[in-house]
mmCIF file of C-alpha atoms in Angstrom:
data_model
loop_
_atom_site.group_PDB
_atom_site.id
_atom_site.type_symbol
_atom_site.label_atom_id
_atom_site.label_comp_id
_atom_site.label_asym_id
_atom_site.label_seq_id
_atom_site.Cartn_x
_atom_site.Cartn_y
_atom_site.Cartn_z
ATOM 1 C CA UNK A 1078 -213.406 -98.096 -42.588
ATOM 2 C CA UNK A 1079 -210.038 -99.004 -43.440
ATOM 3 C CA UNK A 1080 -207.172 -98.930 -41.045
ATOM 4 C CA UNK A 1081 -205.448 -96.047 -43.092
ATOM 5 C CA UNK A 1082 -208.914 -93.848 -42.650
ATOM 6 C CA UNK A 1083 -209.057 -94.816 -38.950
ATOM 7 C CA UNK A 1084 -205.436 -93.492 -38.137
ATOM 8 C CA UNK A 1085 -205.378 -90.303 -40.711
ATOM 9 C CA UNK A 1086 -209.315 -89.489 -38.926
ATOM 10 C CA UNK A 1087 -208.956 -86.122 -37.436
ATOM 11 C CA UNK A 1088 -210.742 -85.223 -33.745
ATOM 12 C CA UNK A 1089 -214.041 -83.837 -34.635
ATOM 13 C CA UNK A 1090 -213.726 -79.856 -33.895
ATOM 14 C CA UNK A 1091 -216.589 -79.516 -31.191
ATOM 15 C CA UNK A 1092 -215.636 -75.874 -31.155
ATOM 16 C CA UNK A 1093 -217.141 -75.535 -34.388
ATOM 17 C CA UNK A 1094 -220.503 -77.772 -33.389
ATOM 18 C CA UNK A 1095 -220.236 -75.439 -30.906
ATOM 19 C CA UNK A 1096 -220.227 -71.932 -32.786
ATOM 20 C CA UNK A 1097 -223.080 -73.155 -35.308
ATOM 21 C CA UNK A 1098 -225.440 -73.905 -32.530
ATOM 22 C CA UNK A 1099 -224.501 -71.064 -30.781
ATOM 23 C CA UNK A 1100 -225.386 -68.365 -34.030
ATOM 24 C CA UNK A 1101 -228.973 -70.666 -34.345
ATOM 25 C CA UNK A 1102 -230.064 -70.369 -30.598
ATOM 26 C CA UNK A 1103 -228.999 -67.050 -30.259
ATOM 27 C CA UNK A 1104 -230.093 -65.806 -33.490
ATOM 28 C CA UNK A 1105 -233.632 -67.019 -32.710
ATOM 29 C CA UNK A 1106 -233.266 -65.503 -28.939
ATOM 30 C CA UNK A 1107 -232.758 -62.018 -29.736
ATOM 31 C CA UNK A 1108 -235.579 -61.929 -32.604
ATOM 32 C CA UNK A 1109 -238.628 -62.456 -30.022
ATOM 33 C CA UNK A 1110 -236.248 -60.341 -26.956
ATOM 34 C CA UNK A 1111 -238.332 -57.491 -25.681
ATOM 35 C CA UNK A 1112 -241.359 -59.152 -26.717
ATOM 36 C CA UNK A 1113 -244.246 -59.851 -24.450
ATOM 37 C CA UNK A 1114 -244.111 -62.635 -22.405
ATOM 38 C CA UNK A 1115 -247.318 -64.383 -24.008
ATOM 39 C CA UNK A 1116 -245.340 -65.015 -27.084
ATOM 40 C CA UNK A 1117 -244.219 -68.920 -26.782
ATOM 41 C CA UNK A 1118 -247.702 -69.839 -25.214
ATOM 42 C CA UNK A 1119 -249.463 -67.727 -28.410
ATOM 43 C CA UNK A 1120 -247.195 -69.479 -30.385
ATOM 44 C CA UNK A 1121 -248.561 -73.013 -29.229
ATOM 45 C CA UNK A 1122 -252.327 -72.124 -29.444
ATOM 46 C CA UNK A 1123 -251.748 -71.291 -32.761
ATOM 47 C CA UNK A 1124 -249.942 -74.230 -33.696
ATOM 48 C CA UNK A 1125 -252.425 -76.373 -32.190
ATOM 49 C CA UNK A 1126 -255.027 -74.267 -34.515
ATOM 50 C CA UNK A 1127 -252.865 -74.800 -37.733
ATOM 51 C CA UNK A 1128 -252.483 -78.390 -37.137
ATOM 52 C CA UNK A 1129 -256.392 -78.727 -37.587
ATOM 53 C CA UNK A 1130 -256.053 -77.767 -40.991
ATOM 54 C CA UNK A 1131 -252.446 -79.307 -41.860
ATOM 55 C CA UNK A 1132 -249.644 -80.653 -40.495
ATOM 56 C CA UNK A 1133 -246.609 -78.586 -38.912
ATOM 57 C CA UNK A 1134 -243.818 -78.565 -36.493
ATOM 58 C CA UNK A 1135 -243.847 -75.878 -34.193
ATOM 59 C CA UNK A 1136 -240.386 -74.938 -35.281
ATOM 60 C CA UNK A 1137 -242.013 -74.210 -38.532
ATOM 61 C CA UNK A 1138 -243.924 -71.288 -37.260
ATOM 62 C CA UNK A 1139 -241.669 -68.664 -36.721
ATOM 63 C CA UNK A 1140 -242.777 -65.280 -34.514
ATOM 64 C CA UNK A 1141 -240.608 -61.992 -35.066
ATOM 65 C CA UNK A 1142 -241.363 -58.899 -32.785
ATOM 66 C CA UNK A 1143 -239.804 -55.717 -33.609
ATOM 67 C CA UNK A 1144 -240.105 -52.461 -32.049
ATOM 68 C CA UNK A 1145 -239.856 -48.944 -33.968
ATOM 69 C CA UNK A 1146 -240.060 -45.205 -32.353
ATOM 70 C CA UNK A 1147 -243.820 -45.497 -31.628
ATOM 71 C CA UNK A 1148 -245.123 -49.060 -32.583
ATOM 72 C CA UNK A 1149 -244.646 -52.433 -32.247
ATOM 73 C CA UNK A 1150 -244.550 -55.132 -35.198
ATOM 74 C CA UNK A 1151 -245.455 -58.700 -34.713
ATOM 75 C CA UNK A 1152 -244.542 -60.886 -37.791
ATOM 76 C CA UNK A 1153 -245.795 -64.254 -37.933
ATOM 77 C CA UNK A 1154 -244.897 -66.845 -40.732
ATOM 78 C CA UNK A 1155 -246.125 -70.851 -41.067
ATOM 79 C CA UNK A 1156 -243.920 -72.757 -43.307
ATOM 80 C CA UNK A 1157 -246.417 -75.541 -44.888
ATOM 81 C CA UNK A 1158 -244.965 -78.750 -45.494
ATOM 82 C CA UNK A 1159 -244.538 -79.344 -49.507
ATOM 83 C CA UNK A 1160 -247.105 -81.769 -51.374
ATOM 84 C CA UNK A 1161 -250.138 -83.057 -50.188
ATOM 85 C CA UNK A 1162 -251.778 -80.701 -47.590
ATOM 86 C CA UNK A 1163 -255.342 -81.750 -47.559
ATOM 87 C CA UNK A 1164 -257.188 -80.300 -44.878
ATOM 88 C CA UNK A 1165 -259.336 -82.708 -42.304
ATOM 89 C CA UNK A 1166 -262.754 -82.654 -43.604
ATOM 90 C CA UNK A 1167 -264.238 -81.434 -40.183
ATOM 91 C CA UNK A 1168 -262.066 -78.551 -39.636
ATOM 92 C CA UNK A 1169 -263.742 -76.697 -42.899
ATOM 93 C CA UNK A 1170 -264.134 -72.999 -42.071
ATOM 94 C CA UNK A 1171 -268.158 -72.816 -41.448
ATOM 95 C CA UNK B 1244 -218.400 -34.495 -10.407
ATOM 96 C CA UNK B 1245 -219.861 -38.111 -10.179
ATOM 97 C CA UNK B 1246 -218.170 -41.508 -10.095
ATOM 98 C CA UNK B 1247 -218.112 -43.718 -13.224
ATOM 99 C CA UNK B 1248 -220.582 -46.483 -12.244
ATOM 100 C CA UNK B 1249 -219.181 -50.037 -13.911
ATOM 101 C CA UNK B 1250 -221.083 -53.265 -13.112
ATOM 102 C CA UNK B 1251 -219.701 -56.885 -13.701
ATOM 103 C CA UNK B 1252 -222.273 -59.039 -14.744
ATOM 104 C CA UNK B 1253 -222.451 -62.766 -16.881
ATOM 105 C CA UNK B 1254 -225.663 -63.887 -16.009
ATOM 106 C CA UNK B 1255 -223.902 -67.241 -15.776
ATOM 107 C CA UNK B 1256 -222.214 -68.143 -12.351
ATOM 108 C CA UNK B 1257 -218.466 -68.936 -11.953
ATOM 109 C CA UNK B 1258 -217.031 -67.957 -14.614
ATOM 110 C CA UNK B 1259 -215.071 -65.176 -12.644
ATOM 111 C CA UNK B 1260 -217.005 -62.433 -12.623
ATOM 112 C CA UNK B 1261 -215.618 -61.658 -8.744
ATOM 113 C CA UNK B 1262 -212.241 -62.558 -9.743
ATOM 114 C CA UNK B 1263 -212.857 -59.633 -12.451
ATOM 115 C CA UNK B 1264 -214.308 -57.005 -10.286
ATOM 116 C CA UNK B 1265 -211.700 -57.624 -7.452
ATOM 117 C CA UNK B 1266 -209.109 -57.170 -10.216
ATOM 118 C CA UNK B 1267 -210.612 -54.142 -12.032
ATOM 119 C CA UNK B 1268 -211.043 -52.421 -8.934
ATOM 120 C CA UNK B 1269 -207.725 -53.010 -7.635
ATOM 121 C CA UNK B 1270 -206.037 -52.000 -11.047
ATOM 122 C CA UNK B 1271 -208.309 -49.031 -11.235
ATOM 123 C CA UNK B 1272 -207.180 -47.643 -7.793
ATOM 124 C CA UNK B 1273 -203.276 -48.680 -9.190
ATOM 125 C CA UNK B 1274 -203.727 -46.246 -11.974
ATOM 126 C CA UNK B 1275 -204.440 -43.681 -9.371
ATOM 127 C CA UNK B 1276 -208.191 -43.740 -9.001
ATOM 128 C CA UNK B 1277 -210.066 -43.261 -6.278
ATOM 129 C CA UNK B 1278 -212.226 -46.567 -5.996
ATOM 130 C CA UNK B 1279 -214.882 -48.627 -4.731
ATOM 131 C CA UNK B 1280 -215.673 -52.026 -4.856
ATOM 132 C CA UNK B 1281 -219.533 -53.203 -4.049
ATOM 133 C CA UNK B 1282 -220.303 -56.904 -3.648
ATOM 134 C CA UNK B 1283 -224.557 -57.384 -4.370
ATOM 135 C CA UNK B 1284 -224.541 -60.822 -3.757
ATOM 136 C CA UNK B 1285 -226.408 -60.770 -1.217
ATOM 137 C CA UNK B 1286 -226.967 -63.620 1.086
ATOM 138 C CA UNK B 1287 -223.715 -65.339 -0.541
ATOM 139 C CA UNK B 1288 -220.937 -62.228 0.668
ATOM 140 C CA UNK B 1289 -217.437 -63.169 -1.549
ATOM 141 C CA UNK B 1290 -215.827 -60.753 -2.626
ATOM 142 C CA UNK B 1291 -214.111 -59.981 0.581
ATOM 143 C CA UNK B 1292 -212.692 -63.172 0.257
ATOM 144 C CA UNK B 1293 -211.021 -62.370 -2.891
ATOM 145 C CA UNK B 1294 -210.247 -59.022 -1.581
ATOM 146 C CA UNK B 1295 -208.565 -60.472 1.515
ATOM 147 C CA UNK B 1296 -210.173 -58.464 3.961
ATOM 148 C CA UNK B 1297 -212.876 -60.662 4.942
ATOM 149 C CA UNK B 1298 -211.924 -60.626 8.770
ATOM 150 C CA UNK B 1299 -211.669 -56.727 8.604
ATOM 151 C CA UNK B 1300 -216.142 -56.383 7.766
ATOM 152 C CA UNK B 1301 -217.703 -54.879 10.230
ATOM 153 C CA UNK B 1302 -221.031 -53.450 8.567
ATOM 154 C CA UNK B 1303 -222.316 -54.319 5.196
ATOM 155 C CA UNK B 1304 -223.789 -52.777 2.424
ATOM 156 C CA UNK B 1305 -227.136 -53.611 3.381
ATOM 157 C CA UNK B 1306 -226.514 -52.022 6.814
ATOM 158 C CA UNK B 1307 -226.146 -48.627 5.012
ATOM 159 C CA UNK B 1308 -229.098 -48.971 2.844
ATOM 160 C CA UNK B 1309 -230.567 -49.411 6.164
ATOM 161 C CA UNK B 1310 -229.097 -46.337 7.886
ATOM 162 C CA UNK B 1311 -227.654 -48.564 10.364
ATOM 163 C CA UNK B 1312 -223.622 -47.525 9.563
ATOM 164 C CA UNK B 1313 -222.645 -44.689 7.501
ATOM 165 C CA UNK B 1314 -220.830 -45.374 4.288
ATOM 166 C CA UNK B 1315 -217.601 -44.041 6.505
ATOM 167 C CA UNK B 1316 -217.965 -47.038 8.730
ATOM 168 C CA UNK B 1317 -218.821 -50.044 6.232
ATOM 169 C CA UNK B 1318 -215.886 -48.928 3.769
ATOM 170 C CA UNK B 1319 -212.936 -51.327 4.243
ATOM 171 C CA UNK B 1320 -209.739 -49.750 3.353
ATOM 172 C CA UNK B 1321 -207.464 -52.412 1.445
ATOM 173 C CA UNK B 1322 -204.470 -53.433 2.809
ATOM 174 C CA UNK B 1323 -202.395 -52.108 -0.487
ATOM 175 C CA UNK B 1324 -204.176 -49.227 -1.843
ATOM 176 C CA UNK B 1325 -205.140 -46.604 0.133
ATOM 177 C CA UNK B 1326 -207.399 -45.222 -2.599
ATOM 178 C CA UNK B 1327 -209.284 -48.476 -2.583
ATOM 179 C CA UNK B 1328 -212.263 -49.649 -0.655
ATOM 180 C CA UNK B 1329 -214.945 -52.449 -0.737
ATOM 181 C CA UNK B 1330 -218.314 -52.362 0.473
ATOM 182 C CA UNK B 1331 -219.227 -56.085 1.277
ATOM 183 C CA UNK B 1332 -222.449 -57.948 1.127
ATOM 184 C CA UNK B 1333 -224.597 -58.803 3.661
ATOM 185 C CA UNK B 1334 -225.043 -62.087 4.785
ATOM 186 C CA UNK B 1335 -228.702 -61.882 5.311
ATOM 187 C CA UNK B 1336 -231.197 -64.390 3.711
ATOM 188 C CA UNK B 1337 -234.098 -61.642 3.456
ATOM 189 C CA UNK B 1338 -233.187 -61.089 -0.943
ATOM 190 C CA UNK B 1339 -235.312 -57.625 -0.475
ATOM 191 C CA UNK B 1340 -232.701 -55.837 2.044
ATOM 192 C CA UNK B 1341 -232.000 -54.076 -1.224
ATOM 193 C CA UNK B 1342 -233.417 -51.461 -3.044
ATOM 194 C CA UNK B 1343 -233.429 -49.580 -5.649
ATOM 195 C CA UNK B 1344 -233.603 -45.981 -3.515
ATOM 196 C CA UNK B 1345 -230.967 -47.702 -1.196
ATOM 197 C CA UNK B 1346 -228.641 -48.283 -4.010
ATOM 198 C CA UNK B 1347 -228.996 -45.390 -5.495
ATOM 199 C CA UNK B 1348 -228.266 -43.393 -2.068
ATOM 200 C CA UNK B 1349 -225.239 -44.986 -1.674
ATOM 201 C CA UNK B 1350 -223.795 -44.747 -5.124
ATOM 202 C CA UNK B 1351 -224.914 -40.795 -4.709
ATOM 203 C CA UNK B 1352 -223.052 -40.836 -1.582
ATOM 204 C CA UNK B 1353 -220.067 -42.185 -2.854
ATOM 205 C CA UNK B 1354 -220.449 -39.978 -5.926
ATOM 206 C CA UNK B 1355 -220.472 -37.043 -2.776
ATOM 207 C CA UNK B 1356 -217.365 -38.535 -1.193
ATOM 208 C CA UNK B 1357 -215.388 -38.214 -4.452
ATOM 209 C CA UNK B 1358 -215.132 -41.392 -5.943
ATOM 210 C CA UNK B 1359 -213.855 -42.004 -9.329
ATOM 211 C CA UNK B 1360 -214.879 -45.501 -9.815
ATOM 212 C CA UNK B 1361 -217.619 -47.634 -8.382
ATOM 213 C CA UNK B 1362 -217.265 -51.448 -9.367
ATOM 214 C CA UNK B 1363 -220.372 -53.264 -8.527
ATOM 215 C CA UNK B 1364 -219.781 -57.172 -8.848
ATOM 216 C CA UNK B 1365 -223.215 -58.493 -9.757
ATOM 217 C CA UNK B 1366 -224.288 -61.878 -8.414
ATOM 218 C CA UNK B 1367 -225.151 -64.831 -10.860
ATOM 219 C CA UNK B 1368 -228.558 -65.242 -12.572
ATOM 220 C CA UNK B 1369 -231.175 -62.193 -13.451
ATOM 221 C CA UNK B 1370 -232.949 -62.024 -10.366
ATOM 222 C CA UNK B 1371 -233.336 -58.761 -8.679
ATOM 223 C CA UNK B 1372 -229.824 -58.830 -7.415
ATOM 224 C CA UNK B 1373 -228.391 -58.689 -10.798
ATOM 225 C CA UNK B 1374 -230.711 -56.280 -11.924
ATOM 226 C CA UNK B 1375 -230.225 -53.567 -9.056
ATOM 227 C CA UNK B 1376 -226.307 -54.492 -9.821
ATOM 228 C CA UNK B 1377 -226.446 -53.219 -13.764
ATOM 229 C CA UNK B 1378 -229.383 -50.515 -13.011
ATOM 230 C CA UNK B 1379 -227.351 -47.370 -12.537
ATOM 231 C CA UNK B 1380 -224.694 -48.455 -14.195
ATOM 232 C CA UNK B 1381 -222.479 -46.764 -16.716
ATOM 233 C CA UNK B 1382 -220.433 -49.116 -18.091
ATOM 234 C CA UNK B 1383 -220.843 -52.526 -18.045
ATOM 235 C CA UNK B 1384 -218.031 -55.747 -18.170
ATOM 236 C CA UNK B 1385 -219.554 -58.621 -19.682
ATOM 237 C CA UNK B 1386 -217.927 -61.664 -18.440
ATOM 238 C CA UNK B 1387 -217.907 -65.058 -20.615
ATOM 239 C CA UNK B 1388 -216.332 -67.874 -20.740
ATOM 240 C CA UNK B 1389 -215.944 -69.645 -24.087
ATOM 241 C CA UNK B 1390 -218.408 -72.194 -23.802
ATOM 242 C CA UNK B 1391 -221.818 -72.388 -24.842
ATOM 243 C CA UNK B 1392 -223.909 -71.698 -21.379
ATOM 244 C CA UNK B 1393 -221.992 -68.824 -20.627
ATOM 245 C CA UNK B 1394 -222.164 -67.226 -24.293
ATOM 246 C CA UNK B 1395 -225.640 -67.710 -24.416
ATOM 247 C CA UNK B 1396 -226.628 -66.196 -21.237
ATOM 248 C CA UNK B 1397 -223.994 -63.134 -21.819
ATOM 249 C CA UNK B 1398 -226.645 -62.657 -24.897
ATOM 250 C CA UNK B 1399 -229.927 -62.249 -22.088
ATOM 251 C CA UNK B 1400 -227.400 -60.046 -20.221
ATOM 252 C CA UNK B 1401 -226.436 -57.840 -23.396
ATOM 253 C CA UNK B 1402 -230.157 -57.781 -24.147
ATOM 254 C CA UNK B 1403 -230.585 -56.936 -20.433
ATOM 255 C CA UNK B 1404 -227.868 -53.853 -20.080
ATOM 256 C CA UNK B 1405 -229.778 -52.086 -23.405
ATOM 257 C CA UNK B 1406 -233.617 -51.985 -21.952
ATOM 258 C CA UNK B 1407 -233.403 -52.543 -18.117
ATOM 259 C CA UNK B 1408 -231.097 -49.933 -16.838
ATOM 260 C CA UNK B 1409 -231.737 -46.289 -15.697
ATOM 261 C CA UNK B 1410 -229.538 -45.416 -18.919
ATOM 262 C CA UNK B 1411 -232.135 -47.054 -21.255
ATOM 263 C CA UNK B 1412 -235.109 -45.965 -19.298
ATOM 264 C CA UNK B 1413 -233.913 -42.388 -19.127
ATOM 265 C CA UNK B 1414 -232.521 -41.975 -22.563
ATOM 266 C CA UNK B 1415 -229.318 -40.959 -21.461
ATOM 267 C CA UNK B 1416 -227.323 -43.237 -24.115
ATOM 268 C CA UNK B 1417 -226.692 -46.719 -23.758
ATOM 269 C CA UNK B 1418 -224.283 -47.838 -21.167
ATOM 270 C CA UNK B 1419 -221.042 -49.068 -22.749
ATOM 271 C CA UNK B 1420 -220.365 -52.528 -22.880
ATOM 272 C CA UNK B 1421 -217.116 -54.643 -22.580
ATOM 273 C CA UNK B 1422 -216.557 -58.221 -23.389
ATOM 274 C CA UNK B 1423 -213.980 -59.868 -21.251
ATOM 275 C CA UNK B 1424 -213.290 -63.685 -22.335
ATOM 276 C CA UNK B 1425 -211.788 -65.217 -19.090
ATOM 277 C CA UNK B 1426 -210.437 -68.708 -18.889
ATOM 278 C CA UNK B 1427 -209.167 -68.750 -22.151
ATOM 279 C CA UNK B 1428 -207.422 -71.778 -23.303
ATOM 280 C CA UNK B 1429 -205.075 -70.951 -26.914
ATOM 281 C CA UNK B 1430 -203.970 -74.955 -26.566
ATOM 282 C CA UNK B 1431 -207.539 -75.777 -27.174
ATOM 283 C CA UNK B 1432 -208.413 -73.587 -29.438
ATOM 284 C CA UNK B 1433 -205.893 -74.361 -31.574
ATOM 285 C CA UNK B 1434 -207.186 -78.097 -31.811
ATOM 286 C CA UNK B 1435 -210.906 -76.678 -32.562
ATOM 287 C CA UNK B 1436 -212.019 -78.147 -28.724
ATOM 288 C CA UNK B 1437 -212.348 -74.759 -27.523
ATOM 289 C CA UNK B 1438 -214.342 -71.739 -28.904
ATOM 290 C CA UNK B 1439 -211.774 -68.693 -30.012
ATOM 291 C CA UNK B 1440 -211.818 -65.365 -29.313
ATOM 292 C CA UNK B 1441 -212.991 -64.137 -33.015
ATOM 293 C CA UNK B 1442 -216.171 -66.947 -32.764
ATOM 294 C CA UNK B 1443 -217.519 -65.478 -29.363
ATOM 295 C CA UNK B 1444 -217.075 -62.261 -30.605
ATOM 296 C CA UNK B 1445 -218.770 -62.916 -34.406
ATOM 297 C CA UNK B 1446 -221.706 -64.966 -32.250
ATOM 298 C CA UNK B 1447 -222.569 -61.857 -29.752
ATOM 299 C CA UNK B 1448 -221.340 -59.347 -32.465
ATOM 300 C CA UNK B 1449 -219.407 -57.133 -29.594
ATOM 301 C CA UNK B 1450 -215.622 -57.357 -29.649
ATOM 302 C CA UNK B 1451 -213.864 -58.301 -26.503
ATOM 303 C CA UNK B 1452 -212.002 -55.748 -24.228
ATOM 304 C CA UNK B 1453 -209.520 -58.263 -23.269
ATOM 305 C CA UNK B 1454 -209.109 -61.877 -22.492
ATOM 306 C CA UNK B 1455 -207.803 -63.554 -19.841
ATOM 307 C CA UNK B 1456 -205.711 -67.062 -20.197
ATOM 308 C CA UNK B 1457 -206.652 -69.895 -17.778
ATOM 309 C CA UNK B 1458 -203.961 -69.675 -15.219
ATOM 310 C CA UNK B 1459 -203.234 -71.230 -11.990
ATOM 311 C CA UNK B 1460 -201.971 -68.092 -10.650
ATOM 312 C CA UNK B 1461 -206.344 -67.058 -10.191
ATOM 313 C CA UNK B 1462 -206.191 -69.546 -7.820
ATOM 314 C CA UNK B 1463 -203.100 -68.769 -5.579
ATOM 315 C CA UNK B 1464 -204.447 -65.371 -6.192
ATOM 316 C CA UNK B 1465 -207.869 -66.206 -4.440
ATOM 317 C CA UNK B 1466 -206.192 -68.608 -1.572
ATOM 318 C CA UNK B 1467 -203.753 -65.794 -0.726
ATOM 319 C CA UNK B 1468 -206.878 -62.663 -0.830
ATOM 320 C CA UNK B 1469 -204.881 -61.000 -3.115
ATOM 321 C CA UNK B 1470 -206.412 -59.870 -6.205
ATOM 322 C CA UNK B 1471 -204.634 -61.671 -9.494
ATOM 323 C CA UNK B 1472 -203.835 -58.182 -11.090
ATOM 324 C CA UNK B 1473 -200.825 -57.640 -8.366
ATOM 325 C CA UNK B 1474 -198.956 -60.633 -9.232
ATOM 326 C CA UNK B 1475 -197.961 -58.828 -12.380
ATOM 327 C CA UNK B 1476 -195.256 -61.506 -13.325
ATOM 328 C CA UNK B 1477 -199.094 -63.559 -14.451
ATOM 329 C CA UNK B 1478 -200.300 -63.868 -17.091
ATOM 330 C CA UNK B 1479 -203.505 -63.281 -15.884
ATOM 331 C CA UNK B 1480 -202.244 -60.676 -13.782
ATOM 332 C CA UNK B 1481 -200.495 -59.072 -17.078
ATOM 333 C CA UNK B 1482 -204.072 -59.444 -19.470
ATOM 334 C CA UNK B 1483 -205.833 -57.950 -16.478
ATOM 335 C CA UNK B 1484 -203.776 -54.806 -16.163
ATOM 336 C CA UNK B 1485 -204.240 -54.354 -19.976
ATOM 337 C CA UNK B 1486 -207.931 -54.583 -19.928
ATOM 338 C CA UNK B 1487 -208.027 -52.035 -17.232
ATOM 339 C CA UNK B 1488 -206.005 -49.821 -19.326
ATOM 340 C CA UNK B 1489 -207.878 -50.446 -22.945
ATOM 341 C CA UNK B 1490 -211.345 -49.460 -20.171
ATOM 342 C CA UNK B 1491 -209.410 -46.192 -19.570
ATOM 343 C CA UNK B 1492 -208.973 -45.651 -23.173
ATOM 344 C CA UNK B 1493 -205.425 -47.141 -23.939
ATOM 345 C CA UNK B 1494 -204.880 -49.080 -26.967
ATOM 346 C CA UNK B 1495 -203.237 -52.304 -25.912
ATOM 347 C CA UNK B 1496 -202.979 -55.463 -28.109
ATOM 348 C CA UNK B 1497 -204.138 -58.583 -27.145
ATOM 349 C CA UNK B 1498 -201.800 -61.177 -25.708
ATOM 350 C CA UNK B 1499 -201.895 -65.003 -24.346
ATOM 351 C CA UNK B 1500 -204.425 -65.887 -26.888
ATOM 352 C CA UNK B 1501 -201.888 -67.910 -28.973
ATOM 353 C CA UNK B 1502 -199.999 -71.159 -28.153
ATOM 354 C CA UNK B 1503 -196.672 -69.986 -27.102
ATOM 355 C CA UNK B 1504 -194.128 -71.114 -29.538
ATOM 356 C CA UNK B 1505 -191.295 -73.647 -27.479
ATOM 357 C CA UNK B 1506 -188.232 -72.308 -27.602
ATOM 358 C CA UNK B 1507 -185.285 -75.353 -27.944
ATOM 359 C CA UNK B 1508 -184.028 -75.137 -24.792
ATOM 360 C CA UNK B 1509 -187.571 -75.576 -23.656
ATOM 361 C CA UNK B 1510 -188.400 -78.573 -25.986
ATOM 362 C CA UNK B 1511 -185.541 -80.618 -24.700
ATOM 363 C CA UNK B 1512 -185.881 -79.626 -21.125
ATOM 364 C CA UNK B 1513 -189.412 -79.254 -20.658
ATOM 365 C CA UNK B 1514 -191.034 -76.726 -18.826
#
């Protein structure tokens, strides 16, 4: 970095770090609010499940929990990882 | 004819939510209003502080949920408002001297007494003192500070105001809520260390009833016991009395949010 890029370098606007984690954490908050309180601890078992078969992160399993007049929906998606997903031999369904 | 129930609530501690309640209450009660002022922290009693009548408590509010005062006795007139009373807390450790059929009694007896306002000034966290704070509430003032503790757990409260009150249980409509950004810096903002008013409102999609600048003058205000909303030559004082009025229904604009533009005299000299 040259001297000219060092003095014309602006402050890095934490405000706006800030903001953008703010959206993500509260974003993902109010999707499972209301929900029962089994939800994160459901949401591990099933990871550790899933990771017999392939490998994920647990923030690619993603729980939503709505509630309508009269019934309650619980959606649950896995994102698999791209490419090669070949499942351990001894976790075959059987 | 019952009294407006408001709570002041954040979830997060110190970020003023008894410096708002002791304001709102006192600038309620300057509009006219007849007014009370409830402090539910139990265990931790500071409101009379702010209040400046902390020598004048006698009996507490946990003493009338317990039938041992009447409501008559444990009401402390303030010094400048005749039309404005606070209830203090107690300072017993026991956190279940509180009920929900106590609170309720009293807010029906003040309700009986003619009271146009009750402020109840919620203690920190979500705990049951909290909760029995926003319960019957009708309106609620959301305290935050821009920073990203307090906007996240003014979220959990929001969440909190629309399924655990009487108002959501019941059915009787939601109670309304008001953002009030306190400790607002426009300096900061303006050189992107702070977050603004327009990002706290876009992150918790609510738009704020008013915001109050970071000012010294909370601070003399809380040394002296004398709520900031009387020293009206504030700033504070000044964005106070217009969120009290915009909670009545005024329409006020927003002020103290920018960097106030030097005038010459006050580039060369300072100040």
């Amino acid at each position: 970095m040259g001297i000219l890029d060092f003095l014309k370098r602006k402050p890095e606007a934490t405000a706006t770090v800030a903001r953008e984690r703010l959206r993500i954490i509260v974003a993902q908050e109010r999707s499972t609010r209301g929900a029962p309180d089994y939800l994160p601890m459901m949401r591990n078992e099933l990871l550790e499940v899933i990771k017999k078969y392939v490998h994920v992160d647990l923030d690619a399993i993603n729980i939503n929990f709505e509630r309508d007049s009269g019934h309650e929906i619980l959606e649950l998606s896995v994102t698999l990882p791209e490419g090669k997903q070949a499942p351990k031999s001894e976790a075959k369904t059987g | 004819m019952t009294a407006e129930i408001i709570v002041v609530t954040s979830g997060k501690g110190g970020v003023g939510k008894t410096t708002t309640s002791a304001s709102l209450a006192t600038g309620l009660a300057m509009a006219g209003k007849k007014v009370a002022v409830i402090d539910f922290d139990v265990g931790l009693r500071n409101l009379d502080l702010i209040m400046g009548c902390e020598r004048r408590v006698v009996y507490d509010f946990v003493n009338v949920v317990h039938g041992e005062a009447t409501l008559k006795q444990a009401l402390i007139r303030d010094k400048r408002h005749d039309n404005l009373f606070v209830l203090a807390a107690s300072q017993t450790r026991d956190k279940d001297a509180l009920t929900q059929e106590g609170v309720e009694k009293v807010l029906d007896g003040l309700s009986e007494d003619g009271f146009d306002y009750v402020v109840c000034d919620s203690p920190a966290g979500i705990e049951k003192g909290a909760h029995l704070a926003m319960y019957f509430a009708d309106h609620a003032v959301v305290v935050v500070n821009p920073e990203v503790s307090s906007v996240r757990d003014s979220d959990r409260i929001l969440g909190l105001l629309a399924s655990k009150t009487r108002r959501a249980e019941k059915g009787d409509g939601p109670v309304i809520q008001h953002l009030l950004l306190t400790r607002y810096n426009p300096a900061r903002v303006a050189i992107g260390e702070m977050l603004s008013v327009k990002d706290v409102e876009e992150i918790l999609g609510i738009e704020v009833v008013g915001v109050i600048p970071e000012s010294e003058n909370v601070l003399t205000a809380s040394n002296n016991g004398i709520p900031v909303i009387v020293d009206a030559a504030s700033q504070a004082g000044q964005a106070y009395s217009d969120t009290v009025a915009r909670i009545l229904g005024e329409e006020r604009p927003l002020r103290f949010i920018d960097v106030p533009k030097k005038g010459f005299l006050q580039r060369v000299f300072g100040g």
